[in-house]
Coordinates of C-alpha atoms in Angstrom, one line a residue:
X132 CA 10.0 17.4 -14.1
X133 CA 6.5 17.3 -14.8
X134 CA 5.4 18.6 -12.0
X135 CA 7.6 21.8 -12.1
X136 CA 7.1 22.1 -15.8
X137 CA 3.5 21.3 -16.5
X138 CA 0.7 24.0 -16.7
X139 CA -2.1 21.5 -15.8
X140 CA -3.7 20.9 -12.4
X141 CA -3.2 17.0 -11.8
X142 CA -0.4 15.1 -12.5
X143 CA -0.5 11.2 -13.0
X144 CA 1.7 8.6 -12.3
X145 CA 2.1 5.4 -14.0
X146 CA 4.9 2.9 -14.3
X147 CA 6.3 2.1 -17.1
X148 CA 4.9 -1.7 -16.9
X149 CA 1.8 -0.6 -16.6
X150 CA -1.5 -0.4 -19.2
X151 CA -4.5 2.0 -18.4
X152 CA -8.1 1.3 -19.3
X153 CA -8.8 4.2 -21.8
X154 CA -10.8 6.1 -19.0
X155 CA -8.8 5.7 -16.6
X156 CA -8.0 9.3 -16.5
X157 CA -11.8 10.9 -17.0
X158 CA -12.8 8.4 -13.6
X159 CA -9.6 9.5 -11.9
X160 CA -10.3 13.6 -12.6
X161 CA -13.9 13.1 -11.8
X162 CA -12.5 12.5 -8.5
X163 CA -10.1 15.2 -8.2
X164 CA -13.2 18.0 -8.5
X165 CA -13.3 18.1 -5.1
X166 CA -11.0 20.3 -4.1
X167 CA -10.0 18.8 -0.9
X168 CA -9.0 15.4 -2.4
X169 CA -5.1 15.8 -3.2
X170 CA -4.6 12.2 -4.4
X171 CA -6.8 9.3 -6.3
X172 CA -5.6 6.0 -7.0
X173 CA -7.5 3.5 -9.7
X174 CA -8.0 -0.1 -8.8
X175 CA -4.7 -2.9 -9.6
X176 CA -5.1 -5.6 -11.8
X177 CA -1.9 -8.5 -12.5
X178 CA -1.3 -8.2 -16.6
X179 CA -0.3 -11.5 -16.5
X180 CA -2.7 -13.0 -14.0
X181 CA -2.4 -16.3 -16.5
X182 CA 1.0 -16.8 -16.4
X183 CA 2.1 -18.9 -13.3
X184 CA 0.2 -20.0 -10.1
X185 CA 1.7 -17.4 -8.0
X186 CA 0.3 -13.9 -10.4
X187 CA -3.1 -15.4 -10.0
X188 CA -2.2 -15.6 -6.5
X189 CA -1.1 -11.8 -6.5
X190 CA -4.1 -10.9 -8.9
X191 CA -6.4 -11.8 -5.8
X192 CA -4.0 -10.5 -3.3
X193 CA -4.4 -7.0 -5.4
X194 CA -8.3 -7.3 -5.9
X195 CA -8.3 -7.3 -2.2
X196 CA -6.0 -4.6 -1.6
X197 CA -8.0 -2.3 -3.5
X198 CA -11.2 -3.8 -3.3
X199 CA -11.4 -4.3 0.5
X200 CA -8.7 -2.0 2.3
X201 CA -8.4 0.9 -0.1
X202 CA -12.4 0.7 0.0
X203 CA -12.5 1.0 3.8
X204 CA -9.7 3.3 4.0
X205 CA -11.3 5.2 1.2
X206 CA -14.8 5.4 3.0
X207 CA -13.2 7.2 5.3
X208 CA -11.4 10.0 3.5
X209 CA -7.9 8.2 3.6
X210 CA -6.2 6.2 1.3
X211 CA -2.9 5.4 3.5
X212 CA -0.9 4.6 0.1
X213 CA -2.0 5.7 -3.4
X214 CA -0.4 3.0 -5.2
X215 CA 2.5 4.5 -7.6
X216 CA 1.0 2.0 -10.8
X217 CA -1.8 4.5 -11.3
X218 CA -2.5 8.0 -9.2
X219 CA -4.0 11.1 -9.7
X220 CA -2.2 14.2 -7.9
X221 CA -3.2 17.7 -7.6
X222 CA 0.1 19.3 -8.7
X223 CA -0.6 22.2 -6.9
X224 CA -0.4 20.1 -3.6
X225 CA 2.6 18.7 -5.0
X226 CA 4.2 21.5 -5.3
X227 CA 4.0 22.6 -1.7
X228 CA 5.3 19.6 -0.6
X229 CA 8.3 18.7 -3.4
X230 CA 10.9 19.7 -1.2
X231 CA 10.1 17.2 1.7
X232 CA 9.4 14.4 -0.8
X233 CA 12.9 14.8 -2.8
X234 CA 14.8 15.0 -0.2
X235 CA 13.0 12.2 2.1
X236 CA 15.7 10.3 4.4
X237 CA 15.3 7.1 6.2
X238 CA 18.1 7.2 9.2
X239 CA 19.8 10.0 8.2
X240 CA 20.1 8.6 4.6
X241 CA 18.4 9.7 1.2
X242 CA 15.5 6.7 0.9
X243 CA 14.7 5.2 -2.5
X244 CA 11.8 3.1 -1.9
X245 CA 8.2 3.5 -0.8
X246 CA 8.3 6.8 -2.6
X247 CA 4.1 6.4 -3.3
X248 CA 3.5 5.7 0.3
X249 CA 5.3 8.6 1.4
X250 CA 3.9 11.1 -1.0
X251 CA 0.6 10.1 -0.1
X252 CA 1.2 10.3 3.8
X253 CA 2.9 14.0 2.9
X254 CA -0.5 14.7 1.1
X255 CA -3.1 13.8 4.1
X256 CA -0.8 15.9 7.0
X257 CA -0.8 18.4 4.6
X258 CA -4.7 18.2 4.8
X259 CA -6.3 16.8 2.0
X260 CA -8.1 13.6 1.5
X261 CA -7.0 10.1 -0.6
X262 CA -9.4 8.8 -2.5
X263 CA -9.8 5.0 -4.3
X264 CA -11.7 5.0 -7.6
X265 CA -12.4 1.5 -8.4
X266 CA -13.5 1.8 -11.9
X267 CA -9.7 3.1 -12.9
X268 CA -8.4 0.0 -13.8
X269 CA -5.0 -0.3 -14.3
X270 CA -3.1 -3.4 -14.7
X271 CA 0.8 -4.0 -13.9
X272 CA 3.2 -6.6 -14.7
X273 CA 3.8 -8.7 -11.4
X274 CA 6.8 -11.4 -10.0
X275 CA 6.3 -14.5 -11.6
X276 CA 8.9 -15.7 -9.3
X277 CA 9.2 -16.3 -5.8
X278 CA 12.5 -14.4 -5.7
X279 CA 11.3 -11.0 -7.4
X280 CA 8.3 -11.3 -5.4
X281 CA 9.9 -11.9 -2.1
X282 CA 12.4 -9.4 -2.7
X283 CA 9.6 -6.6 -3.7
X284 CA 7.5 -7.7 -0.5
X285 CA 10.6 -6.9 1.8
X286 CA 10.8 -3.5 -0.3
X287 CA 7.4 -2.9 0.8
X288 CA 7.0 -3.9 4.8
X289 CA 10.3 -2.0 4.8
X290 CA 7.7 1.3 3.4
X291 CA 5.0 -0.1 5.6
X292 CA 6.4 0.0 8.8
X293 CA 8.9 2.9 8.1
X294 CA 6.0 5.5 7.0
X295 CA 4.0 4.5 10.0
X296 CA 5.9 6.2 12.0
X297 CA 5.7 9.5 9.5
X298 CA 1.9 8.9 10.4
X299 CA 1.7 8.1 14.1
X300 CA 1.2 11.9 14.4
X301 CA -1.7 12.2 11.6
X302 CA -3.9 9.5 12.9
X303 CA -5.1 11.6 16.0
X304 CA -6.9 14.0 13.3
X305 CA -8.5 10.9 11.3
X306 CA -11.6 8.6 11.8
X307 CA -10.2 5.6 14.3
X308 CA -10.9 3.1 12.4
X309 CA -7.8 4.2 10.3
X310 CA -5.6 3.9 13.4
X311 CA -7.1 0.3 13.8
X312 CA -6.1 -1.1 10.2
X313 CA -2.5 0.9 10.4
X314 CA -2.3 -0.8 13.8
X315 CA -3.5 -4.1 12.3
X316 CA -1.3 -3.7 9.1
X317 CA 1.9 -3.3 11.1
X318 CA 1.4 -5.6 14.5
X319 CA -0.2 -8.3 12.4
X320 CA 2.5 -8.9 10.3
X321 CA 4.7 -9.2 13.5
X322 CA 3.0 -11.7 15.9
X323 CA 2.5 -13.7 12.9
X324 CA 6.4 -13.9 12.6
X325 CA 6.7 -14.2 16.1
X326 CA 4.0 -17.1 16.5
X327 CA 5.6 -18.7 13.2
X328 CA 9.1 -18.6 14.9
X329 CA 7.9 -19.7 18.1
X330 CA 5.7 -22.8 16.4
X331 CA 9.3 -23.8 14.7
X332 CA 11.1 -23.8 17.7
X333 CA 9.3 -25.9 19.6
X334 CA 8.9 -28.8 16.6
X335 CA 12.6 -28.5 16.7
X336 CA 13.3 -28.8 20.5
X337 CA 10.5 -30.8 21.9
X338 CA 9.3 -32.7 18.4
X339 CA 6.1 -31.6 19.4
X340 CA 3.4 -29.3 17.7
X341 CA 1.5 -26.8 19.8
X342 CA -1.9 -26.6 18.7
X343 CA -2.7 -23.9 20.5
X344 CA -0.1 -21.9 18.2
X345 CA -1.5 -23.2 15.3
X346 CA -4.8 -22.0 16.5
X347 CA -3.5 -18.5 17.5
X348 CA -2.4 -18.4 13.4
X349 CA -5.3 -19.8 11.9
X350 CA -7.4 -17.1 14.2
X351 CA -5.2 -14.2 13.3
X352 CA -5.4 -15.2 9.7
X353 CA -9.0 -15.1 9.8
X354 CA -9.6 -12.1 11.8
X355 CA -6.9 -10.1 9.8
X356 CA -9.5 -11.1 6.6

C-alpha cells in the first residue's frame, strides 16, 4: 500500500518490534542520493541484549552480521539481504519490480518467508546497488528462547539457500568475492551438518572420537570467521 500510494521517493521498512535511532532515516537517505543504490539497510542491534544468555548471544551474532559481512558485501556494491528490521528502498525501483515480488513462488507455491532477501536480490538483477549504513541503528526484539530462535533460523537457511538459486545467475555480473561468501554462506552450513553427523555416527558405532573430524570443525569454524 505504501508503495502504490505514496508520492515520496524512498520507502522504509520496519517491523513492528523494532525502535529506530532518531536519525536513522537522514543516514539512510544520505545513502539513497546516489541514484544507482536501490536499497540501504541500517545496522541491527538486540532490544533486549540483557535479557537471557542467548540475546547477548544473538546481539554479537547481529553485530557481526552487519558489522563484518554486510561491510564486505557492502564494499563491494552488494548487500545480498537488506534486512527487513530497517531498509531504505527507492520506490520507484519498487515499483518496477512489485509484480514479481507479490507474486513470488517457492515450488510452484506462493512463498511467505524471506520476503527481504528476495526483494533485495530482485533489486541488484534489476541493476542497482545495496548498500549497509552502519550508523542507522536500529534495534529489534530477538528469541529469548531456544525454540523461537530455532524455529526463526530454519525460516531463514530455508531463504538462504532458496534465493541463492534466484542469484546463481547475478553473480557472474558482480565482484567474485561476492560469489565466494554466497558460496561460503550456503556450503558451510552444509559440510558442517555433514561433519557433525558423520562425528555422531561414529561415537555411536565405534565408541570412538575421530579427531581428525573434530579438527575439520574447529578449522571450518575458524576459517568461516
Amino acid at each position: 500500500a505504501a508503495i502504490r500510494r505514496s508520492s515520496g521517493d524512498f520507502v522504509l521498512s520496519v517491523d513492528s518490534d523494532t525502535t529506530l535511532a532518531s536519525d536513522v532515516i537522514t543516514k539512510l537517505a544520505v545513502k539513497m542520493r546516489d541514484p544507482m543504490v536501490g536499497a540501504a539497510m541500517g545496522q541491527l542491534t538486540a532490544y533486549n541484549r540483557s535479557d537471557t544468555w542467548l540475546t547477548r548471544l544473538i546481539d554479537m551474532e547481529y553485530w557481526l552480521a552487519c558489522n563484518e559481512e554486510r561491510a564486505a558485501q557492502g564494499r563491494f556494491g552488494a548487500v545480498m539481504c537488506c534486512c527487513g528490521p530497517c531498509a531504505m528502498y527507492r520506490r520507484s525501483c519498487l515499483l518496477s519490480l512489485l509484480d514479481q515480488y507479490e507474486t513470488q513462488l517457492f515450488r510452484g507455491k506462493p512463498s511467505d518467508f524471506g520476503e527481504d532477501r528476495h526483494l533485495t536480490i530482485l533489486m541488484l538483477k534489476a541493476g542497482f546497488r545495496t548498500e549497509y549504513v552502519p550508523g542507522a541503528v536500529a534495534a529489534t526484539v530477538v528469541p529469548d528462547k531456544m525454540g523461537p530462535y530455532l524455529r526463526q533460523q530454519l525460516r531463514w537457511a530455508r531463504s538462504t539457500f532458496r534465493d541463492t538459486m534466484l542469484a546463481r545467475g547475478l553473480l557472474r555480473g558482480l565482484d567474485r568475492y561476492l560469489t565466494l561468501d554466497v558460496m561460503g554462506e550456503n556450503l558451510g552450513p552444509l559440510l558442517l551438518g555433514i561433519a557433525v553427523v558423520t562425528a555422531l555416527g561414529e561415537l555411536l558405532f565405534s565408541h570412538t572420537v575421530n579427531w581428525w573430524t573434530v579438527l575439520a570443525i574447529v578449522t571450518m569454524t575458524i576459517i568461516r570467521s
